[in-house]
Amino acid sequence: IKYTEKGSVTDPQSMTFSISGEEHTLGNALRYIIIQNPEVEYCGYSIPHPSEDKLNIRIQTTENTTAIDAMRKGLEDLKSLCAKISETFYKANRDFDEKNNIS
């Protein structure tokens, strides 16, 4: 994921990240994961216009962390969750195939 940061240099706890080439699927999943972080006070996303291929994510954190750190943690947590879902799906698929003698 390539993103640009928009925000105040003097306020590292409040930033907007603009991600090109992504839509609601990533926006909603990432927002959900980031807001689970107790250091995050606000996380929301928007698609500026349906014809634009861009997603904006706004993050505000407590003074204990920065918005960049919250974004990084959110991306890492989402990646881990997706890997676990994929692993569980493929294991269930293999088990089903073995049980039903499907090759």
Short mmCIF file of C-alpha atoms in Angstrom, two decimals:
data_model
loop_
_atom_site.label_atom_id
_atom_site.label_comp_id
_atom_site.label_asym_id
_atom_site.label_seq_id
_atom_site.Cartn_x
_atom_site.Cartn_y
_atom_site.Cartn_z
CA ILE A 1 0.00 0.00 0.00
CA LYS A 2 1.31 3.38 -0.95
CA TYR A 3 -0.02 6.31 1.00
CA THR A 4 0.68 9.96 1.54
CA GLU A 5 0.40 11.69 4.88
CA LYS A 6 -1.47 14.95 5.28
CA GLY A 7 -1.32 16.69 8.59
CA SER A 8 0.32 19.16 10.82
CA VAL A 9 4.00 18.72 11.59
CA THR A 10 3.27 20.20 15.02
CA ASP A 11 0.50 17.69 15.79
CA PRO A 12 1.68 14.12 15.10
CA GLN A 13 -1.41 12.75 16.87
CA SER A 14 -3.78 13.93 14.13
CA MET A 15 -3.25 13.02 10.48
CA THR A 16 -5.07 12.11 7.30
CA PHE A 17 -3.61 9.38 5.10
CA SER A 18 -4.50 9.26 1.42
CA ILE A 19 -4.29 5.82 -0.17
CA SER A 20 -4.47 5.54 -3.95
CA GLY A 21 -6.09 2.61 -5.70
CA GLU A 22 -8.27 1.51 -2.77
CA GLU A 23 -11.95 1.77 -1.92
CA HIS A 24 -14.46 0.85 0.79
CA THR A 25 -13.22 -2.73 1.22
CA LEU A 26 -9.86 -1.68 2.62
CA GLY A 27 -11.21 1.52 4.18
CA ASN A 28 -13.82 -0.15 6.35
CA ALA A 29 -11.56 -3.06 7.37
CA LEU A 30 -8.66 -0.77 8.25
CA ARG A 31 -10.90 1.67 10.12
CA TYR A 32 -12.34 -1.21 12.18
CA ILE A 33 -8.88 -2.57 13.07
CA ILE A 34 -7.38 0.83 13.91
CA ILE A 35 -10.26 1.91 16.16
CA GLN A 36 -9.68 -1.23 18.29
CA ASN A 37 -6.37 0.32 19.43
CA PRO A 38 -6.99 1.93 22.86
CA GLU A 39 -4.57 4.74 21.97
CA VAL A 40 -6.78 5.82 19.04
CA GLU A 41 -9.44 8.42 19.84
CA TYR A 42 -10.89 8.67 16.32
CA CYS A 43 -10.56 6.83 13.04
CA GLY A 44 -12.75 7.37 10.02
CA TYR A 45 -12.45 7.05 6.29
CA SER A 46 -13.97 8.65 3.24
CA ILE A 47 -13.94 8.28 -0.51
CA PRO A 48 -13.73 11.89 -1.77
CA HIS A 49 -15.68 11.17 -4.97
CA PRO A 50 -16.88 7.95 -6.65
CA SER A 51 -14.84 8.73 -9.75
CA GLU A 52 -11.63 9.21 -7.74
CA ASP A 53 -9.47 6.18 -7.08
CA LYS A 54 -8.55 7.37 -3.60
CA LEU A 55 -9.31 6.62 0.05
CA ASN A 56 -8.73 9.09 2.90
CA ILE A 57 -8.26 7.77 6.45
CA ARG A 58 -8.27 10.23 9.35
CA ILE A 59 -6.64 9.14 12.63
CA GLN A 60 -6.46 10.99 15.93
CA THR A 61 -4.59 9.43 18.84
CA THR A 62 -3.85 10.11 22.48
CA GLU A 63 -0.59 11.81 23.34
CA ASN A 64 0.96 8.37 24.04
CA THR A 65 1.34 7.51 20.35
CA THR A 66 1.33 9.09 16.91
CA ALA A 67 -1.10 8.72 14.06
CA ILE A 68 1.67 7.20 11.93
CA ASP A 69 2.34 4.53 14.56
CA ALA A 70 -1.40 3.80 14.81
CA MET A 71 -1.58 3.44 11.01
CA ARG A 72 1.42 1.09 10.94
CA LYS A 73 0.00 -1.03 13.76
CA GLY A 74 -3.38 -1.12 12.03
CA LEU A 75 -1.83 -2.29 8.76
CA GLU A 76 0.21 -4.97 10.56
CA ASP A 77 -2.82 -6.17 12.55
CA LEU A 78 -4.98 -6.30 9.41
CA LYS A 79 -2.29 -8.24 7.56
CA SER A 80 -2.08 -10.75 10.44
CA LEU A 81 -5.87 -11.12 10.54
CA CYS A 82 -6.03 -11.73 6.78
CA ALA A 83 -3.27 -14.35 7.03
CA LYS A 84 -5.16 -16.15 9.81
CA ILE A 85 -8.42 -16.09 7.84
CA SER A 86 -6.65 -17.43 4.75
CA GLU A 87 -4.95 -20.19 6.75
CA THR A 88 -8.24 -21.22 8.38
CA PHE A 89 -10.08 -21.22 5.04
CA TYR A 90 -7.49 -23.35 3.24
CA LYS A 91 -7.30 -25.82 6.13
CA ALA A 92 -11.10 -26.20 6.17
CA ASN A 93 -11.08 -26.62 2.38
CA ARG A 94 -8.41 -29.35 2.55
CA ASP A 95 -10.27 -31.12 5.38
CA PHE A 96 -13.50 -31.03 3.37
CA ASP A 97 -11.77 -32.40 0.27
CA GLU A 98 -10.18 -35.24 2.26
CA LYS A 99 -13.43 -36.11 4.04
CA ASN A 100 -15.32 -36.26 0.74
CA ASN A 101 -12.53 -37.91 -1.29
CA ILE A 102 -12.18 -34.94 -3.60
CA SER A 103 -8.82 -34.56 -5.27
#
